[in-house]
PDB file of C-alpha atoms in Angstrom:
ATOM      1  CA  UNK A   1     -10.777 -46.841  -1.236  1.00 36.00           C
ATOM      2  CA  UNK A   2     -11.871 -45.760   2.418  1.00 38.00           C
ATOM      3  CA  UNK A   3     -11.706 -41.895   1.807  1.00 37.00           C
ATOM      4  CA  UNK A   4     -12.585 -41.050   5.590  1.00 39.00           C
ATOM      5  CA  UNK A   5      -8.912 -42.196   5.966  1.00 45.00           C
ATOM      6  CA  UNK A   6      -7.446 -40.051   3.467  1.00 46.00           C
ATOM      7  CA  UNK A   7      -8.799 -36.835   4.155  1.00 46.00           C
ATOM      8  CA  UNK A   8      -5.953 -34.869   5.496  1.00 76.00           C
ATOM      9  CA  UNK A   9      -7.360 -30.932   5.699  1.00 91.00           C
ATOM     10  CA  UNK A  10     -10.440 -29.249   6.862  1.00 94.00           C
ATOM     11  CA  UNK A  11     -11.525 -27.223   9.833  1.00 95.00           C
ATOM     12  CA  UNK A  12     -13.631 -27.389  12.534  1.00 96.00           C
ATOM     13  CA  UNK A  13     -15.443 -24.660  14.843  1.00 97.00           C
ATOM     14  CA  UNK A  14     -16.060 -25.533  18.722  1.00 96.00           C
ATOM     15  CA  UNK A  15     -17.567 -23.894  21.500  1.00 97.00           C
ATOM     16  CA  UNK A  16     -16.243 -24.032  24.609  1.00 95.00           C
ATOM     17  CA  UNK A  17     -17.118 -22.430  28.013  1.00 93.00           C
ATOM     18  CA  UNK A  18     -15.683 -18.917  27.021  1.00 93.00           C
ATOM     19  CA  UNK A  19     -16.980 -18.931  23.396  1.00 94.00           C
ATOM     20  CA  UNK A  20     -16.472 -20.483  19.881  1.00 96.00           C
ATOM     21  CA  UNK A  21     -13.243 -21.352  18.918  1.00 97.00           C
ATOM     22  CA  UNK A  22     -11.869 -22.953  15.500  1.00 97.00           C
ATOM     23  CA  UNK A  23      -8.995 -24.548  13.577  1.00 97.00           C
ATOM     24  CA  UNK A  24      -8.086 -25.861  10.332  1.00 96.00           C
ATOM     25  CA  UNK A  25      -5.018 -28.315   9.671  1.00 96.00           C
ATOM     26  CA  UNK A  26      -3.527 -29.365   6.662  1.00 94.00           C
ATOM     27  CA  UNK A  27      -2.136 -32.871   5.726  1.00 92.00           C
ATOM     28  CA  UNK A  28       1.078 -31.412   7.893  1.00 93.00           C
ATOM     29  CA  UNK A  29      -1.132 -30.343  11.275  1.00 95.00           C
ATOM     30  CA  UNK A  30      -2.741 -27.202  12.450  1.00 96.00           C
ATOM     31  CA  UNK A  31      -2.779 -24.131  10.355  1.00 96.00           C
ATOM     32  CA  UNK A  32      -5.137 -21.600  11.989  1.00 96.00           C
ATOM     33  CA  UNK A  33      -6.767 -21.052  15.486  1.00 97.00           C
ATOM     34  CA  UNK A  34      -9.031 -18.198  16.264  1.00 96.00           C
ATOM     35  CA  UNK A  35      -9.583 -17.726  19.981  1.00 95.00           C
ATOM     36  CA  UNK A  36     -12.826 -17.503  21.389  1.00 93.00           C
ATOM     37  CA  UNK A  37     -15.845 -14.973  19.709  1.00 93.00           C
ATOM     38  CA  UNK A  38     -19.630 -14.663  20.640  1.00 94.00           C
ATOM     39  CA  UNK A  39     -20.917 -16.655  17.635  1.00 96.00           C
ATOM     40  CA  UNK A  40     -20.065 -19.952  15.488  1.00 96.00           C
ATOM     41  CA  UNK A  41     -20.190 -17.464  12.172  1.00 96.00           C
ATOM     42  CA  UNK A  42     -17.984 -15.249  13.127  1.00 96.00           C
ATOM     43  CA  UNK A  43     -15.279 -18.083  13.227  1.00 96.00           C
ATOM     44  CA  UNK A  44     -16.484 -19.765  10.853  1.00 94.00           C
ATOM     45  CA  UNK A  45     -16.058 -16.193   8.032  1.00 94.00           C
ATOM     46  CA  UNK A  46     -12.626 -15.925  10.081  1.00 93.00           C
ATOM     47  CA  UNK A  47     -11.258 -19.410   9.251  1.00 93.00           C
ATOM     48  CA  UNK A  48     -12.433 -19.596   5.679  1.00 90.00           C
ATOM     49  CA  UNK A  49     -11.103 -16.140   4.779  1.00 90.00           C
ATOM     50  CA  UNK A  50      -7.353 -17.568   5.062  1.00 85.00           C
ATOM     51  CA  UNK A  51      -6.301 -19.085   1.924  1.00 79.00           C
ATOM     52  CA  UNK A  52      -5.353 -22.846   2.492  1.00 83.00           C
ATOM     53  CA  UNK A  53      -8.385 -23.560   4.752  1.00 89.00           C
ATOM     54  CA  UNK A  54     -10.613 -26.435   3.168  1.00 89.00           C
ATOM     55  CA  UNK A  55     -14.464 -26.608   3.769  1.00 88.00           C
ATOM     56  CA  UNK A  56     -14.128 -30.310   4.945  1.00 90.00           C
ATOM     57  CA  UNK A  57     -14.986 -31.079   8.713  1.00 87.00           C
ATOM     58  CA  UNK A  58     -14.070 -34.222   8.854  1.00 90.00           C
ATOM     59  CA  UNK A  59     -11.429 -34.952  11.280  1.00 93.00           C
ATOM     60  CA  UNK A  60      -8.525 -37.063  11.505  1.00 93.00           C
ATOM     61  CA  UNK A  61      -7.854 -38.960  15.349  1.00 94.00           C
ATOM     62  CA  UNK A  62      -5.400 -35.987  16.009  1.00 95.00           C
ATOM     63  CA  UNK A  63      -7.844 -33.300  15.736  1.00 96.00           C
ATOM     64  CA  UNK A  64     -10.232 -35.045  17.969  1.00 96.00           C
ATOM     65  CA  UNK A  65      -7.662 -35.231  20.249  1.00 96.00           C
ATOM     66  CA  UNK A  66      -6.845 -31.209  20.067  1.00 97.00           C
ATOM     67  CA  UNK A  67     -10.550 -30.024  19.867  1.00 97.00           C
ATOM     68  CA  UNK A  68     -10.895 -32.277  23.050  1.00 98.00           C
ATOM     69  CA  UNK A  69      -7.525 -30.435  24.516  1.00 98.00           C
ATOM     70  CA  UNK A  70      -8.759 -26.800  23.664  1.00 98.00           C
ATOM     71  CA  UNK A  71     -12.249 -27.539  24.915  1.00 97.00           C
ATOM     72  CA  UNK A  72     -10.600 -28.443  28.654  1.00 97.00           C
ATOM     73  CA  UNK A  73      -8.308 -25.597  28.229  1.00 97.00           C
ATOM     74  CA  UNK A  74     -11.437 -23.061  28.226  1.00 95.00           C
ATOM     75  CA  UNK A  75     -12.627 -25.081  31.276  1.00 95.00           C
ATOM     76  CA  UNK A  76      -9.515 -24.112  32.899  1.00 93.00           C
ATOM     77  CA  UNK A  77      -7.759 -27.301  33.066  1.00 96.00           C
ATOM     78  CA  UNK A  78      -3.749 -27.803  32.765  1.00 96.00           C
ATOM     79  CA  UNK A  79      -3.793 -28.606  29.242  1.00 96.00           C
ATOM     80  CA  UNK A  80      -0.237 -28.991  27.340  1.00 96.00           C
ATOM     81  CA  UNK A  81      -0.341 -28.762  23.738  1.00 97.00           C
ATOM     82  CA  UNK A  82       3.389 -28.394  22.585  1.00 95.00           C
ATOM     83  CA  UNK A  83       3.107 -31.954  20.777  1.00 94.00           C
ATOM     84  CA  UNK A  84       0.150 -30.476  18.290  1.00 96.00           C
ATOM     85  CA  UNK A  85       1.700 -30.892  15.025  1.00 96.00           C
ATOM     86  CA  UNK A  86       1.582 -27.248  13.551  1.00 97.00           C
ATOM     87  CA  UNK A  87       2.226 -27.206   9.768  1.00 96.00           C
ATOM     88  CA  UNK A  88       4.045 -23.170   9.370  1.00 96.00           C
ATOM     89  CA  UNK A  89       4.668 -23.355   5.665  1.00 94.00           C
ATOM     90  CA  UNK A  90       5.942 -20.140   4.298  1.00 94.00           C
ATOM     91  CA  UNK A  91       6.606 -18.518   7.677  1.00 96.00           C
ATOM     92  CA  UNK A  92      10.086 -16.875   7.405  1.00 97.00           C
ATOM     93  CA  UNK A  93      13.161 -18.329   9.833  1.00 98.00           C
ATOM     94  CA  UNK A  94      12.818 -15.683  12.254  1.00 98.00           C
ATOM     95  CA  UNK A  95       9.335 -16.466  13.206  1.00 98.00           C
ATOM     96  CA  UNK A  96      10.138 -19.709  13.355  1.00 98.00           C
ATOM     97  CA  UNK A  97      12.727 -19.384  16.027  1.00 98.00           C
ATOM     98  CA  UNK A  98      10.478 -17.280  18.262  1.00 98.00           C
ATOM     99  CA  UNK A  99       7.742 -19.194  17.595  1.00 98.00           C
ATOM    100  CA  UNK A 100       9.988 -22.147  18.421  1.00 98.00           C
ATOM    101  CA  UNK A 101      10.846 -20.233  21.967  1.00 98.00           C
ATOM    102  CA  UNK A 102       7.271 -19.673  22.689  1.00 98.00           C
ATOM    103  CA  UNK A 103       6.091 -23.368  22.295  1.00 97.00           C
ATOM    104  CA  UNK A 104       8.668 -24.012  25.135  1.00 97.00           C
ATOM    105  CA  UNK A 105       6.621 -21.865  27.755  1.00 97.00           C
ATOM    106  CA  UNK A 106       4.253 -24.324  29.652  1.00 96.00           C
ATOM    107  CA  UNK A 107       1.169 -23.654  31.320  1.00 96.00           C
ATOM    108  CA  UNK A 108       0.989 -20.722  33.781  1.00 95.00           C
ATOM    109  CA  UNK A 109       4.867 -19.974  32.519  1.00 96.00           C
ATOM    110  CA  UNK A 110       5.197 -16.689  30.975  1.00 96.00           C
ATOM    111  CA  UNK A 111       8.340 -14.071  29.846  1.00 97.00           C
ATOM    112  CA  UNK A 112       9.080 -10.880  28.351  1.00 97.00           C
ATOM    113  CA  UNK A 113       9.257 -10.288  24.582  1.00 97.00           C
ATOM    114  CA  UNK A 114      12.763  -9.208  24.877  1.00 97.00           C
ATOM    115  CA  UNK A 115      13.743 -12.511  26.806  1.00 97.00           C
ATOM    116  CA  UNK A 116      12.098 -14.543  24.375  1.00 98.00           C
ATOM    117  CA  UNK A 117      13.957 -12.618  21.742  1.00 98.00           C
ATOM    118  CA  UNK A 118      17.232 -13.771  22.971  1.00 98.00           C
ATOM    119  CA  UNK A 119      16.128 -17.327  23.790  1.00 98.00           C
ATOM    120  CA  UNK A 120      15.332 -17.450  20.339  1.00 98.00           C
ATOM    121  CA  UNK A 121      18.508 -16.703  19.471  1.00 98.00           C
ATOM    122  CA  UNK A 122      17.560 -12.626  18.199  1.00 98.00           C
ATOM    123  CA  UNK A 123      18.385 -10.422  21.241  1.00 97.00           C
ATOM    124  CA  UNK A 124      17.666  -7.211  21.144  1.00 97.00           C
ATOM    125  CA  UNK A 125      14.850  -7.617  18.777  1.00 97.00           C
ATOM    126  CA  UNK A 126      11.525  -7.455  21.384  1.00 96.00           C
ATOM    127  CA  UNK A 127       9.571  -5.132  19.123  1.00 95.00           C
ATOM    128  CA  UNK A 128       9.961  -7.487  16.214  1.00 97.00           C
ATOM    129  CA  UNK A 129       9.271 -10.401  18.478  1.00 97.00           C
ATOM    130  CA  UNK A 130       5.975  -8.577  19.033  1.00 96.00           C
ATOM    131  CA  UNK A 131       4.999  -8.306  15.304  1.00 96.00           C
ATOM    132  CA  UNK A 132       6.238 -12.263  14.725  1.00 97.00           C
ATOM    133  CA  UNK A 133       3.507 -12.663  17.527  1.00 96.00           C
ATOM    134  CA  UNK A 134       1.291 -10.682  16.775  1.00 94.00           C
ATOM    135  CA  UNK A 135       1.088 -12.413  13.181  1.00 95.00           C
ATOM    136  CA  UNK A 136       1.020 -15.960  15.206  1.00 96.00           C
ATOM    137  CA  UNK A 137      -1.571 -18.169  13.162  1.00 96.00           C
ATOM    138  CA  UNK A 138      -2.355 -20.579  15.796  1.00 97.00           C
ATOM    139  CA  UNK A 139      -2.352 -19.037  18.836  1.00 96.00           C
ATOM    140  CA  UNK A 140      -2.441 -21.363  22.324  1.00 97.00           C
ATOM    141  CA  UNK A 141      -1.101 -23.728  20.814  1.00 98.00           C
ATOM    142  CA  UNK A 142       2.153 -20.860  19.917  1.00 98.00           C
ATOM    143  CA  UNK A 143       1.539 -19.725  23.362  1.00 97.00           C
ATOM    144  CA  UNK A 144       1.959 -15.858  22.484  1.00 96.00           C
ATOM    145  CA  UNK A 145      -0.206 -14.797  25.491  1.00 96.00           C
ATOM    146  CA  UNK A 146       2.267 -15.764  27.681  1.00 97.00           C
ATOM    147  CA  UNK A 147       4.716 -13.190  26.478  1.00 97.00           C
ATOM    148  CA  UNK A 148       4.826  -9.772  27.897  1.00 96.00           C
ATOM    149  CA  UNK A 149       5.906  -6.751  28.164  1.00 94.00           C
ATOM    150  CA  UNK A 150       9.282  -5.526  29.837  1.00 91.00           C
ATOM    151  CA  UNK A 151       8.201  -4.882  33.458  1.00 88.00           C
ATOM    152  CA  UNK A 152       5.433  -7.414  33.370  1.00 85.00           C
ATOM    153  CA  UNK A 153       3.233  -5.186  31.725  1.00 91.00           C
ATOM    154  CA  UNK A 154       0.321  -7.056  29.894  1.00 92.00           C
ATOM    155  CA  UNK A 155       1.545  -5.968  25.999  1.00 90.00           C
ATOM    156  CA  UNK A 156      -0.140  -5.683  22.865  1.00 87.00           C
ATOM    157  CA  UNK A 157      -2.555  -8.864  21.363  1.00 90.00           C
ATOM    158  CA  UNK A 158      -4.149  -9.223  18.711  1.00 87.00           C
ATOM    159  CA  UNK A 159      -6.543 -11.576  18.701  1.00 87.00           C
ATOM    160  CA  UNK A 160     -10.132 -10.328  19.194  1.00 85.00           C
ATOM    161  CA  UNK A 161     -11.067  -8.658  22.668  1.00 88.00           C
ATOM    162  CA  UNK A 162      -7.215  -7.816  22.247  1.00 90.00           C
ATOM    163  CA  UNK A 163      -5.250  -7.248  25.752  1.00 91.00           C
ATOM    164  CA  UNK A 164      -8.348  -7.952  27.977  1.00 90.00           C
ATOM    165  CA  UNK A 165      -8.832 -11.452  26.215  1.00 91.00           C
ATOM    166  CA  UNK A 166      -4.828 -11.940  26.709  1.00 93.00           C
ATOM    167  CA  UNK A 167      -5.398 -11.024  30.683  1.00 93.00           C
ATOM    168  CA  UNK A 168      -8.412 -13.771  30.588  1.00 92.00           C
ATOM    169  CA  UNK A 169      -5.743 -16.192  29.015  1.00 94.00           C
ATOM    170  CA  UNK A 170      -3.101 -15.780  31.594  1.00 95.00           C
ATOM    171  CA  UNK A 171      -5.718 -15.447  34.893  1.00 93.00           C
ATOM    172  CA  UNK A 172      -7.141 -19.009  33.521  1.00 93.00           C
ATOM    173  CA  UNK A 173      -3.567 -20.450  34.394  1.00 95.00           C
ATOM    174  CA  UNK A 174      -2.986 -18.707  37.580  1.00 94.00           C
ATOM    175  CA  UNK A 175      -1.294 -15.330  36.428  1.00 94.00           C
ATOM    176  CA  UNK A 176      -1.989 -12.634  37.390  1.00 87.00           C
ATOM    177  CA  UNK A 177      -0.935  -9.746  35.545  1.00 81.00           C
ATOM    178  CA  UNK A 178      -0.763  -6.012  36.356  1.00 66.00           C
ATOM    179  CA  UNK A 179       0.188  -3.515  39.228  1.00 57.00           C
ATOM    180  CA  UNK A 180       0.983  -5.604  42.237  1.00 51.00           C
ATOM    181  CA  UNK A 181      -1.883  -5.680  45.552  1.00 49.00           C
ATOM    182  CA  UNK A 182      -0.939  -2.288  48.052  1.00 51.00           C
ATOM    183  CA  UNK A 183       1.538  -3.770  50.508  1.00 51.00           C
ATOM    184  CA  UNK A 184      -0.194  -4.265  54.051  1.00 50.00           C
ATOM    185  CA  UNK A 185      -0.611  -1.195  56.096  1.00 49.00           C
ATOM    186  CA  UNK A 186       1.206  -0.875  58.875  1.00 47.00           C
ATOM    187  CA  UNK A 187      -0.130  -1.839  62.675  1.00 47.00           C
ATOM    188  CA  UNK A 188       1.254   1.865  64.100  1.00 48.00           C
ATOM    189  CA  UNK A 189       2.790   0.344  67.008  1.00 41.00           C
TER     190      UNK A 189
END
């Protein structure tokens, strides 16, 4: 039996321009990303401390097809990844639909907590929105950084370097987020 076919889970840690970066996937698709940190052992302690992450590295055609996608992403390319297969077992119906909502936000697309509340069906429930994102187990691929705060305010995130690695996130696809530039003074003529 050719077992390089039929291994179906493992994870894998990458670096990229703006750091190291890992996943793992299951026989189902991904399961975990951690966003960029300084050192290949930090990810590494981060992806193996979730249950349901196996030790195996190697990796089916798919995964070398999203490691190859996240690694142009970090070069700041236009990199869609809402066909990743992403296996959410025990996540509870309500993250589901706002996770659901997110995935529809393309590159350089972003909204409000509260609007993706109601797109997902849940209005009126922003701050809960939040803590479904904030719990988000493959971010980037669930696209939370591109939800913000009402008033375009930058919001919570918690993935390591928190807010300021969010801000990174959105500037690499052309957002800019924060008060807006001083309008032009005026000639006085």
């Amino acid at each position: 039996m050719d077992t390089t076919s039929s291994i179906t889970a493992g994870h894998a840690v990458l670096e990229t321009v703006i750091g190291f970066m890992g996943i793992a996937w299951s026989e189902k698709g991904l399961i975990r990303l951690c966003l960029p940190e300084r050192s290949r052992e930090t990810v590494e302690r981060r992806l193996l401390r979730h249950g349901g992450v196996s030790v195996s590295t190697a990796q089916p055609p798919w995964v070398v097809e999203l490691i190859a996608a996240i690694k142009a992403y970090a070069a700041g390319e236009d990199v869609d990844f809402s066909a990743v297969p992403v296996d959410l077992d025990g996540v509870d119906d309500f993250r589901l639909a706002i996770y659901d909502a997110a995935r529809k936000l393309s590159f350089g697309e972003t909204t409000t907590y509260g609007e993706l509340a109601k797109t997902a069906g849940h209005a009126g429930l922003a701050r809960e929105t939040g803590a479904a994102l904030g719990a988000n187990p493959v971010p980037l691929v669930i696209p939370c950084h591109r939800i913000l705060a009402a008033g375009g305010k930058i919001g919570g995130f918690s993935a390591p370097g928190g807010s300021a690695t969010k801000e990174k996130m959105l500037a690499m696809e052309g957002v800019r987020v924060g008060p807006s530039p001083p309008a032009q003074v005026s000639f006085g003529f």
